[in-house]
Amino acid sequence: MSTPTSKAIGIDLGTTFSVIAYLDANGKPKSLPNSEGDFITPSVVFLEEDGVLVGKEAIKAGALEPDRLAQFAKRDMGEAAFSKPLAGELYPPEVIQSFVLAKLKADAETKIGPFTQAVITVPAYFNEPRRKATQDAGKLAGLDVIDIINEPTAAAIAFGVESGFLNEKGESAKTERVVIYDLGGGTFDVTIMEITGQEYRVKATGGDVYLGGIDWDYRLVELIAQKFMEKHSDLDPREDPVGMQRLLREAEDAKRSLSQRESVSIIFEHKGEGIRATLTRQAFEHLSADLLERTRFTTQTVLREAGWEWSDVTRLLLVGGSSRMPMVANMLTKLSGRAPDASLSLDEAVAHGAAIYAGVKLAQGTSSNTPQPTIQNVNSHALSVLGVEAATGRPRAQVMIPRNTPLPVNAKSVFQTQKPNQYSVVVNVVQGGDASGNNSTPIGRCVIRDLPDGLPQGTPVEVIFRYRSNGRLTVKARVPRLNIEATLAIERASGLTDEAIQDWDDYLTEKRQPPPLPGSKNSKSGPPPLRPNAKTPPPIKKR
Ligand code: ADP
Ligand code: MG
């Protein structure tokens, strides 16, 4: 008897748009449409009193009640709560993302039947808490996340297989040196990668978490508002939430049209007044030249960090919906001296690559002689332990794993206890920041408790980091003198605890309903949403 073959599913859980794809009977990646018939689903959630809307419908509902609308939740993955309260309550970002995943899953199942296993993609720079949060979001949506892979890696696999520089197992005939330029809706990423056979080696990554298509939209919002106020000087449409929504929609429409045409006419109405204007592509490019320049500068910097020249590069891949703007390819052609490769499905490439990877992964599960791509990542931020300099008593960040180190990697460093008779040792793990630990992000802390009496000052404490290829980090602290090895779990600095995930999972599985909202009748039954004063996450940068 044959066991039913698992479906190979890949999901691109994007900041602004998400895509789900599978491998069809011929092993070809295909995007699956949602219930509205679209292949890309806005990563937008609207919490109703007694239900959840996701995607286009959420956007529509949100235009009237913006306080129930969640957008850009991906930016907050790994934080304790989504930065914007929804109807007055804070929710974990993984719960919001799980609603997006649950819609993708349910809609896809109407086309290809039930499944649970899937590969989900994350940005290359996602740190450990953010990866864990993504995995948890999958779990909450009823998915068995067989692996998490980086978006640029997935894109390279999709491009490679589609254009033939990789075979269907993701194998290259010769060494390819690839630059992946991904300009999405709210983020920009550059990745430098070498592919030899089935070995994917990331050389360097970089980017900007606050740069994407939305910034181009805002340039047009300003322009349209200005033109409107030239005629109706006492009426600023930006000050009215509904006016602002309309401005944004008009701006994005115009932007998209300008990717096809040299000029568009803009019609904008607000409170009974209207204007009509013509906008040329040239004027648009002029208005946004500094944004494009930021991506040029980052691309050049990351290439240099990889130690490459443009002449070393064999492929220059464009990913992300915003790479459709002709200014992107023009700039890159000038910069690199070569025409970039753009596939037909710029915004589907990541999901397609994830589906191909899921296929290879599942085949590996059934027969051990199917070779599998190995992916070597680098860490995009230095990982350090915060300590105190013995001589000066000043804080010092001891770098354990420098930025852009190939993964997996193990690192060991020996610290000392600060005082005599210390009963516990705390290892504070941070990422990024300077030598004194300023501007670093806490990742978690390892604590050894219940040390015996009489431990002298300066007792060596060994700290061991194990950083795996998928970006997950394990930290271990040891006091060798006591001849005991304390195995410690990282106390996460943020994100959901295992119990909290279980609570949410029970709640969502039993009810398949939204978490309770204040004043609703089920507010007693589920785990309560986080209170704004419980643990307020750092505010996200305002544009
Ligand atoms: P994500 O950030 O979620 O990965 P995508 O890669 O799907 O998002 O990119 C979404 C962005 O691409 C949006 O800002 C959208 O306006 C922009 N975009 C999509 N199509 C076009 C187009 N034809 N011209 C210009 N921008 C586009
Ligand atoms: Mg994307």
Coordinates of C-alpha atoms and ligand atoms in Angstrom, one line a residue:
M1 CA 0.0 0.0 0.0
S2 CA 1.3 3.4 -0.8
T3 CA 1.1 6.2 1.7
P4 CA -0.6 9.4 0.4
T5 CA 2.1 11.7 -0.9
S6 CA 2.5 14.9 1.0
K7 CA 1.9 18.1 -0.9
A8 CA 4.8 20.4 -1.3
I9 CA 3.6 23.8 0.0
G10 CA 5.6 27.1 0.2
I11 CA 4.3 30.2 1.8
D12 CA 5.8 33.7 1.4
L13 CA 4.4 35.5 4.5
G14 CA 5.1 39.1 3.3
T15 CA 5.1 42.4 5.0
T16 CA 2.4 43.7 2.7
F17 CA 1.4 40.7 0.5
S18 CA 1.5 37.0 1.0
V19 CA 1.5 34.2 -1.5
I20 CA 1.0 30.4 -1.2
A21 CA 2.3 28.0 -3.8
Y22 CA 2.5 24.2 -4.4
L23 CA 4.2 21.8 -6.7
D24 CA 1.7 20.5 -9.3
A25 CA 1.7 16.9 -10.6
N26 CA 4.6 17.8 -13.0
G27 CA 6.6 19.2 -10.1
K28 CA 6.1 22.8 -11.3
P29 CA 5.5 25.5 -8.7
K30 CA 2.1 27.2 -9.0
S31 CA 0.6 29.9 -7.0
L32 CA -2.9 29.1 -5.5
P33 CA -5.6 31.8 -5.7
N34 CA -7.4 32.9 -2.6
S35 CA -11.2 33.0 -2.3
E36 CA -11.3 36.3 -4.1
G37 CA -9.5 34.8 -7.0
D38 CA -6.2 36.6 -6.5
F39 CA -2.8 35.0 -6.3
I40 CA -1.5 37.6 -3.9
T41 CA -3.3 38.3 -0.6
P42 CA -2.7 41.5 1.3
S43 CA -1.2 40.7 4.7
V44 CA -3.9 42.7 6.4
V45 CA -6.2 41.6 9.2
F46 CA -9.4 43.2 10.5
L47 CA -10.8 42.1 13.8
E48 CA -14.6 42.2 13.9
E49 CA -16.6 41.8 17.1
D50 CA -17.2 38.2 16.2
G51 CA -14.9 37.3 13.4
V52 CA -11.7 38.0 11.5
L53 CA -11.4 39.4 8.0
V54 CA -8.1 38.9 6.1
G55 CA -6.9 40.5 2.8
K56 CA -8.9 42.6 0.5
E57 CA -12.0 42.5 2.7
A58 CA -10.0 43.6 5.7
I59 CA -8.8 46.6 3.8
K60 CA -12.3 47.6 2.8
A61 CA -13.6 47.2 6.4
G62 CA -10.6 49.0 7.7
A63 CA -11.3 52.1 5.6
L64 CA -14.3 52.7 7.8
E65 CA -12.9 51.5 11.2
P66 CA -9.2 51.9 11.0
D67 CA -8.8 51.1 14.7
R68 CA -9.6 47.4 14.1
L69 CA -7.1 47.1 11.2
A70 CA -3.7 45.4 11.5
Q71 CA -1.1 46.0 8.8
F72 CA 2.7 45.4 8.7
A73 CA 2.5 42.9 11.6
K74 CA 5.6 41.2 10.2
R75 CA 7.7 44.2 11.4
D76 CA 6.7 43.4 15.0
M77 CA 7.3 39.6 14.8
G78 CA 9.5 38.8 17.8
E79 CA 8.1 41.6 19.9
A80 CA 5.7 41.0 22.8
A81 CA 2.8 42.7 21.1
F82 CA 1.8 44.2 17.7
S83 CA 2.6 47.9 18.0
K84 CA -0.9 49.2 17.3
P85 CA -3.8 48.4 19.7
L86 CA -6.8 46.9 17.9
A87 CA -10.0 48.2 19.2
G88 CA -8.1 49.2 22.3
E89 CA -6.3 45.9 23.0
L90 CA -2.8 44.7 22.2
Y91 CA -2.3 41.3 20.4
P92 CA 0.8 39.2 19.8
P93 CA 2.0 39.7 16.3
E94 CA 2.2 36.0 15.7
V95 CA -1.6 35.7 16.4
I96 CA -2.3 38.4 13.7
Q97 CA 0.1 36.6 11.2
S98 CA -1.6 33.3 12.0
F99 CA -4.9 34.7 10.7
V100 CA -3.2 35.5 7.4
L101 CA -1.7 32.0 7.2
A102 CA -5.0 30.4 8.2
K103 CA -6.8 32.2 5.3
L104 CA -4.0 31.1 2.8
K105 CA -4.3 27.6 4.0
A106 CA -8.1 27.4 4.0
D107 CA -8.4 29.0 0.6
A108 CA -5.7 26.7 -0.9
E109 CA -7.4 23.6 0.6
T110 CA -10.5 24.3 -1.5
K111 CA -8.3 23.9 -4.6
I112 CA -5.9 21.1 -3.6
G113 CA -7.4 19.4 -0.6
P114 CA -6.2 19.3 3.0
F115 CA -2.6 19.6 4.0
T116 CA -0.6 20.6 7.1
Q117 CA 3.0 20.6 6.1
A118 CA 4.5 23.8 4.7
V119 CA 7.8 25.7 4.3
I120 CA 7.5 29.4 5.3
T121 CA 10.0 32.1 4.2
V122 CA 11.5 34.9 6.3
P123 CA 13.8 37.8 5.5
A124 CA 17.5 36.9 5.7
Y125 CA 18.0 39.4 8.5
F126 CA 15.3 37.9 10.7
N127 CA 16.9 37.1 14.1
E128 CA 16.1 34.2 16.3
P129 CA 13.0 35.5 18.1
R130 CA 11.5 36.6 14.8
R131 CA 12.1 33.2 13.2
K132 CA 10.6 31.5 16.2
A133 CA 7.6 33.8 16.1
T134 CA 7.1 32.9 12.4
Q135 CA 7.2 29.2 13.3
D136 CA 4.7 29.8 16.1
A137 CA 2.3 31.7 13.8
G138 CA 2.4 28.7 11.5
K139 CA 1.6 26.4 14.4
L140 CA -1.3 28.6 15.5
A141 CA -2.7 28.5 11.9
G142 CA -2.7 24.6 12.1
L143 CA 0.4 24.2 10.0
D144 CA 3.3 21.9 10.5
V145 CA 6.2 24.1 9.5
I146 CA 8.7 21.7 8.1
D147 CA 11.3 24.4 7.6
I148 CA 11.8 28.1 7.5
I149 CA 14.0 29.4 4.7
N150 CA 15.3 32.8 3.7
E151 CA 13.3 34.8 1.1
P152 CA 16.3 35.5 -1.1
T153 CA 17.3 31.8 -1.0
A154 CA 13.8 30.8 -2.1
A155 CA 13.8 33.5 -4.8
A156 CA 17.2 32.2 -6.1
I157 CA 15.9 28.6 -6.2
A158 CA 12.7 29.7 -8.1
F159 CA 14.6 31.9 -10.6
G160 CA 17.3 29.3 -11.0
V161 CA 14.9 26.4 -11.7
E162 CA 12.6 28.6 -13.9
S163 CA 15.5 30.0 -16.1
G164 CA 17.5 26.8 -16.1
F165 CA 20.6 27.7 -14.2
L166 CA 19.5 25.2 -11.5
N167 CA 17.9 21.8 -12.1
E168 CA 14.6 20.8 -10.4
K169 CA 16.5 19.7 -7.3
G170 CA 18.0 23.2 -7.0
E171 CA 21.4 22.1 -8.3
S172 CA 23.7 24.4 -10.3
A173 CA 25.9 23.0 -13.1
K174 CA 28.7 25.6 -12.3
T175 CA 29.3 28.1 -9.5
E176 CA 26.8 30.9 -9.7
R177 CA 27.5 34.2 -7.9
V178 CA 24.1 35.8 -7.3
V179 CA 22.9 39.2 -6.1
I180 CA 19.3 39.3 -5.0
Y181 CA 17.7 42.8 -4.9
D182 CA 14.3 42.6 -3.2
L183 CA 12.2 45.8 -3.0
G184 CA 8.8 44.9 -1.5
G185 CA 6.0 47.0 0.0
G186 CA 7.7 48.0 3.3
T187 CA 11.2 46.5 3.3
F188 CA 14.3 46.4 1.2
D189 CA 16.8 43.5 1.2
V190 CA 20.0 42.7 -0.6
T191 CA 21.6 39.3 -0.5
I192 CA 24.8 38.1 -2.0
M193 CA 24.9 34.3 -2.5
E194 CA 27.1 31.7 -4.1
I195 CA 25.5 28.5 -5.4
T196 CA 27.7 25.5 -6.2
G197 CA 25.8 22.3 -7.0
Q198 CA 23.3 22.1 -4.2
E199 CA 25.2 24.3 -1.8
Y200 CA 23.8 27.7 -1.2
R201 CA 26.3 30.0 0.6
V202 CA 25.1 33.4 1.7
K203 CA 28.1 35.8 1.6
A204 CA 26.5 38.9 3.0
T205 CA 23.1 40.4 3.6
G206 CA 21.9 43.9 4.3
G207 CA 18.9 46.1 3.8
D208 CA 16.4 48.6 5.3
V209 CA 13.4 47.5 7.3
Y210 CA 11.8 50.9 6.7
L211 CA 12.1 51.3 3.0
G212 CA 9.6 49.9 0.4
G213 CA 6.9 50.7 -2.1
I214 CA 4.9 52.5 0.6
D215 CA 7.6 55.2 0.7
W216 CA 7.1 55.8 -3.1
D217 CA 3.4 56.0 -2.5
Y218 CA 3.8 58.7 0.2
R219 CA 5.8 60.8 -2.3
L220 CA 2.8 60.8 -4.6
V221 CA 0.4 61.4 -1.7
E222 CA 2.4 64.6 -0.9
L223 CA 2.3 65.7 -4.5
I224 CA -1.5 65.1 -5.0
A225 CA -2.3 66.8 -1.7
Q226 CA -0.2 69.8 -2.7
K227 CA -1.9 70.1 -6.1
F228 CA -5.2 69.8 -4.4
M229 CA -4.4 72.5 -1.9
E230 CA -3.2 74.8 -4.7
K231 CA -6.8 75.0 -5.7
H232 CA -8.5 74.5 -2.3
S233 CA -6.0 76.0 0.1
D234 CA -8.1 75.6 3.2
L235 CA -8.7 71.9 2.8
D236 CA -5.9 69.4 3.6
P237 CA -7.1 65.9 2.6
R238 CA -4.2 64.4 4.6
E239 CA -5.8 65.5 7.9
D240 CA -8.8 63.4 7.3
P241 CA -8.4 59.6 7.8
V242 CA -10.8 58.8 4.9
G243 CA -9.1 61.5 2.7
M244 CA -5.7 59.9 3.5
Q245 CA -6.9 56.4 2.6
R246 CA -8.2 57.8 -0.7
L247 CA -4.9 59.6 -1.3
L248 CA -2.9 56.5 -0.7
R249 CA -5.1 54.4 -3.0
E250 CA -4.8 57.0 -5.8
A251 CA -1.1 57.3 -5.3
E252 CA -0.5 53.5 -5.5
D253 CA -2.7 53.2 -8.6
A254 CA -0.7 56.0 -10.3
K255 CA 2.6 54.4 -9.3
R256 CA 1.6 51.0 -10.7
S257 CA 0.4 52.6 -13.9
L258 CA 3.7 54.5 -14.3
S259 CA 5.5 51.1 -14.4
Q260 CA 3.6 50.5 -17.7
R261 CA 3.2 54.0 -19.1
E262 CA 5.1 57.2 -19.5
S263 CA 2.3 59.3 -17.9
V264 CA -0.9 59.0 -16.0
S265 CA -3.7 61.3 -15.2
I266 CA -4.6 61.7 -11.6
I267 CA -8.2 62.5 -10.5
F268 CA -8.7 63.2 -6.9
E269 CA -11.9 64.2 -5.1
H270 CA -12.3 65.2 -1.5
K271 CA -15.3 66.7 0.3
G272 CA -17.0 67.7 -2.9
E273 CA -13.9 69.4 -4.4
G274 CA -11.8 67.8 -7.1
I275 CA -8.6 68.1 -9.1
R276 CA -7.2 66.6 -12.2
A277 CA -3.5 66.4 -13.0
T278 CA -1.0 64.7 -15.3
L279 CA 2.0 63.0 -13.9
T280 CA 4.9 61.8 -15.9
R281 CA 7.2 58.9 -15.1
Q282 CA 10.1 61.3 -15.3
A283 CA 8.5 63.5 -12.7
F284 CA 7.8 60.5 -10.4
E285 CA 11.4 59.4 -10.7
H286 CA 12.6 62.8 -9.8
L287 CA 10.3 62.9 -6.8
S288 CA 11.6 59.6 -5.5
A289 CA 15.3 59.7 -6.6
D290 CA 16.6 59.8 -3.0
L291 CA 14.7 56.6 -2.1
L292 CA 16.1 54.7 -5.1
E293 CA 19.6 56.1 -4.2
R294 CA 19.3 54.5 -0.8
T295 CA 18.8 51.1 -2.4
R296 CA 21.8 51.7 -4.7
F297 CA 24.0 52.6 -1.8
T298 CA 23.0 49.6 0.3
T299 CA 23.4 47.2 -2.7
Q300 CA 26.9 48.5 -3.3
T301 CA 27.8 48.3 0.4
V302 CA 26.7 44.7 0.7
L303 CA 28.5 43.7 -2.4
R304 CA 31.7 45.2 -0.9
E305 CA 31.1 43.4 2.4
A306 CA 31.0 40.1 0.5
G307 CA 34.3 41.0 -1.0
W308 CA 33.0 41.0 -4.6
E309 CA 33.2 43.2 -7.6
W310 CA 30.4 43.5 -10.1
S311 CA 32.5 41.5 -12.5
D312 CA 32.3 38.5 -10.1
V313 CA 28.5 38.5 -10.3
T314 CA 26.9 35.9 -12.7
R315 CA 23.2 36.7 -11.9
L316 CA 21.5 39.8 -10.7
L317 CA 17.9 38.9 -9.6
L318 CA 15.1 41.3 -9.1
V319 CA 12.4 40.3 -6.5
G320 CA 9.5 42.2 -4.9
G321 CA 6.6 44.0 -6.4
S322 CA 8.4 47.4 -6.3
S323 CA 11.2 46.1 -8.5
R324 CA 8.6 46.5 -11.3
M325 CA 9.3 50.2 -11.3
P326 CA 11.5 50.7 -14.4
M327 CA 13.8 53.0 -12.4
V328 CA 15.0 50.0 -10.5
A329 CA 16.3 48.0 -13.4
N330 CA 17.7 51.2 -15.0
M331 CA 19.6 52.0 -11.9
L332 CA 21.0 48.5 -11.5
T333 CA 22.0 48.2 -15.1
K334 CA 24.0 51.4 -14.7
L335 CA 25.5 50.3 -11.4
S336 CA 26.4 46.8 -12.4
G337 CA 27.0 47.1 -16.1
R338 CA 24.6 44.2 -16.7
A339 CA 20.9 43.8 -17.3
P340 CA 19.1 42.3 -14.2
D341 CA 17.1 39.1 -14.6
A342 CA 13.4 39.7 -13.9
S343 CA 11.1 36.8 -14.0
L344 CA 7.4 37.0 -15.0
S345 CA 6.4 36.5 -11.4
L346 CA 8.4 39.0 -9.4
D347 CA 6.0 38.8 -6.5
E348 CA 5.5 35.0 -6.6
A349 CA 9.1 33.9 -6.9
V350 CA 9.7 33.6 -3.2
A351 CA 6.6 31.3 -2.6
H352 CA 7.6 29.3 -5.7
G353 CA 11.1 28.7 -4.4
A354 CA 9.7 27.7 -1.0
A355 CA 7.4 25.1 -2.7
I356 CA 10.3 23.7 -4.7
Y357 CA 12.4 23.5 -1.5
A358 CA 9.4 21.8 0.3
G359 CA 9.3 19.3 -2.5
V360 CA 13.0 18.4 -2.1
K361 CA 12.7 18.3 1.6
L362 CA 9.7 15.9 1.5
A363 CA 11.4 13.7 -1.1
Q364 CA 14.4 13.5 1.3
G365 CA 12.0 12.2 3.9
T366 CA 10.9 9.2 1.9
S367 CA 14.1 8.1 0.3
S368 CA 17.5 8.9 1.8
N369 CA 19.3 9.1 -1.5
T370 CA 17.6 12.1 -2.8
P371 CA 20.2 14.9 -2.5
Q372 CA 19.0 18.0 -0.8
P373 CA 20.1 21.6 -1.1
T374 CA 22.3 22.7 1.8
I375 CA 21.9 26.3 2.7
Q376 CA 24.6 28.2 4.4
N377 CA 23.5 31.5 5.9
V378 CA 25.3 34.2 7.6
N379 CA 24.2 36.1 10.7
S380 CA 23.2 39.6 9.7
H381 CA 23.9 41.1 13.2
A382 CA 26.8 40.4 15.6
L383 CA 25.7 38.3 18.6
S384 CA 27.3 39.3 21.9
V385 CA 27.2 38.7 25.6
L386 CA 26.8 41.8 27.8
G387 CA 29.4 41.8 30.6
V388 CA 31.2 44.2 32.8
E389 CA 34.8 45.2 32.3
A390 CA 36.6 44.0 35.4
A391 CA 39.1 47.0 35.5
T392 CA 36.6 49.8 34.9
G393 CA 33.3 48.3 35.9
R394 CA 31.9 49.6 32.6
P395 CA 29.5 47.6 30.5
R396 CA 31.1 45.7 27.6
A397 CA 29.7 43.7 24.8
Q398 CA 31.8 40.6 24.1
V399 CA 31.2 39.6 20.5
M400 CA 30.6 35.9 20.3
I401 CA 29.7 35.7 16.6
P402 CA 30.6 38.6 14.3
R403 CA 28.3 39.9 11.6
N404 CA 28.2 37.9 8.3
T405 CA 29.8 34.8 9.9
P406 CA 28.8 31.7 7.9
L407 CA 26.4 29.4 9.7
P408 CA 26.2 27.0 11.4
V409 CA 28.8 28.1 13.9
N410 CA 29.6 27.3 17.5
A411 CA 31.4 29.8 19.6
K412 CA 32.8 29.5 23.1
S413 CA 34.0 32.2 25.5
V414 CA 35.0 32.1 29.1
F415 CA 33.7 34.7 31.6
Q416 CA 34.2 35.1 35.3
T417 CA 31.9 35.6 38.3
Q418 CA 32.0 39.2 39.5
K419 CA 31.7 38.7 43.2
P420 CA 32.6 36.1 45.8
N421 CA 29.8 33.9 46.9
Q422 CA 27.8 34.4 43.8
Y423 CA 24.6 32.2 43.8
S424 CA 23.6 32.8 40.2
V425 CA 25.1 33.8 36.9
V426 CA 23.2 35.7 34.3
V427 CA 24.3 35.7 30.7
N428 CA 22.6 38.5 28.7
V429 CA 22.6 37.9 25.0
V430 CA 22.3 40.8 22.6
Q431 CA 22.5 41.4 18.9
G432 CA 24.0 44.4 17.2
G433 CA 25.0 47.5 19.0
D434 CA 28.5 48.9 19.8
A435 CA 31.3 47.7 22.1
S436 CA 29.6 49.0 25.2
G437 CA 26.3 47.4 24.2
N438 CA 24.6 50.6 23.2
N439 CA 21.8 50.3 20.7
S440 CA 21.9 46.5 20.9
T441 CA 18.7 44.4 20.9
P442 CA 18.2 41.9 23.8
I443 CA 17.8 38.4 22.5
G444 CA 17.4 36.6 25.8
R445 CA 19.2 35.6 29.0
C446 CA 20.6 32.4 30.3
V447 CA 20.5 32.0 34.1
I448 CA 22.3 29.5 36.2
R449 CA 20.7 29.5 39.7
D450 CA 21.4 27.7 43.0
L451 CA 25.2 27.8 42.9
P452 CA 26.8 26.3 46.0
D453 CA 28.2 28.5 48.9
G454 CA 31.7 29.8 48.8
L455 CA 32.3 30.2 45.1
P456 CA 35.3 32.5 44.8
Q457 CA 35.2 35.7 42.7
G458 CA 36.5 35.1 39.3
T459 CA 35.2 31.6 38.9
P460 CA 35.3 30.8 35.2
V461 CA 31.9 30.5 33.5
E462 CA 31.9 29.0 30.0
V463 CA 29.4 30.4 27.5
I464 CA 28.7 28.4 24.4
F465 CA 26.6 29.6 21.5
R466 CA 25.2 27.2 18.9
Y467 CA 23.8 29.1 15.9
R468 CA 22.2 26.8 13.4
S469 CA 21.7 27.4 9.7
N470 CA 18.1 28.2 10.0
G471 CA 19.1 31.1 12.3
R472 CA 18.0 29.6 15.6
L473 CA 20.3 30.1 18.5
T474 CA 21.0 28.0 21.5
V475 CA 23.0 29.4 24.4
K476 CA 24.6 27.3 27.1
A477 CA 26.4 28.4 30.3
R478 CA 28.7 26.1 32.3
V479 CA 30.6 26.4 35.5
P480 CA 33.5 23.9 34.8
R481 CA 34.9 24.1 38.3
L482 CA 31.8 22.5 39.8
N483 CA 32.1 19.8 37.2
I484 CA 28.5 20.2 36.4
E485 CA 27.0 21.3 33.2
A486 CA 23.9 23.3 33.5
T487 CA 21.7 23.0 30.5
L488 CA 19.7 26.1 30.2
A489 CA 16.9 27.3 28.1
I490 CA 17.0 30.8 26.9
E491 CA 14.5 33.0 28.6
R492 CA 13.2 34.8 25.7
A493 CA 13.4 38.6 25.8
S494 CA 10.1 38.8 23.9
G495 CA 7.6 36.8 21.9
L496 CA 5.2 34.2 23.3
T497 CA 6.1 31.6 25.9
D498 CA 5.4 28.0 25.2
E499 CA 2.4 28.2 27.6
A500 CA 1.0 31.3 25.9
I501 CA 1.3 29.6 22.5
Q502 CA -0.5 26.6 23.9
D503 CA -3.2 28.8 25.3
W504 CA -3.7 30.7 22.0
D505 CA -3.6 27.4 20.1
D506 CA -6.2 25.8 22.3
Y507 CA -8.3 28.8 22.0
L508 CA -8.0 29.2 18.3
T509 CA -8.5 25.4 17.6
E510 CA -11.5 25.1 19.8
K511 CA -13.3 28.2 18.8
R512 CA -11.8 29.0 15.4
Q513 CA -12.9 32.5 16.4
P514 CA -11.0 35.6 17.1
P515 CA -9.4 36.3 20.4
P516 CA -11.8 38.1 22.7
L517 CA -12.3 41.8 22.3
P518 CA -13.1 44.1 25.1
G519 CA -16.8 44.0 26.0
S520 CA -17.5 41.0 23.8
K521 CA -19.4 38.1 25.4
N522 CA -16.5 35.6 25.1
S523 CA -14.0 37.9 26.7
K524 CA -13.9 35.6 29.7
S525 CA -13.3 32.4 27.8
G526 CA -10.0 32.7 26.0
P527 CA -6.6 33.9 27.0
P528 CA -6.9 37.6 27.4
P529 CA -5.3 39.9 24.9
L530 CA -2.2 41.7 26.3
R531 CA -3.1 44.8 28.1
P532 CA -1.5 48.0 26.9
N533 CA 0.1 48.5 30.3
A534 CA 1.2 44.9 30.6
K535 CA 4.3 45.0 28.4
T536 CA 4.1 47.8 25.9
P537 CA 6.4 47.1 22.9
P538 CA 8.7 49.8 21.7
P539 CA 6.9 52.1 19.3
I540 CA 7.8 51.5 15.6
K541 CA 9.5 54.3 13.8
K542 CA 7.1 56.8 12.5
R543 CA 7.5 57.7 8.8
Ligands
ADP1 P1 6.2 42.3 0.4 O1 6.8 43.5 1.0 O2 5.0 41.9 1.2 O3 7.1 41.2 0.1 P2 5.6 42.6 -2.5 O4 6.9 42.1 -2.9 O5 4.4 41.9 -3.0 O6 5.5 42.8 -1.0 O7 5.6 44.1 -3.0 C1 4.5 45.0 -2.7 C2 4.8 46.3 -3.3 O8 5.0 46.3 -4.7 C3 3.7 47.3 -3.0 O9 4.3 48.5 -2.5 C4 3.1 47.6 -4.4 O10 2.6 48.9 -4.5 C5 4.3 47.4 -5.3 N1 4.0 47.0 -6.6 C6 3.3 46.0 -7.1 N2 3.1 46.0 -8.4 C7 3.8 47.1 -8.8 C8 4.0 47.8 -10.1 N3 3.5 47.3 -11.2 N4 4.7 48.9 -10.1 C9 5.2 49.5 -9.0 N5 5.0 48.9 -7.8 C10 4.3 47.8 -7.7
MG2 MG 8.5 39.9 -0.1

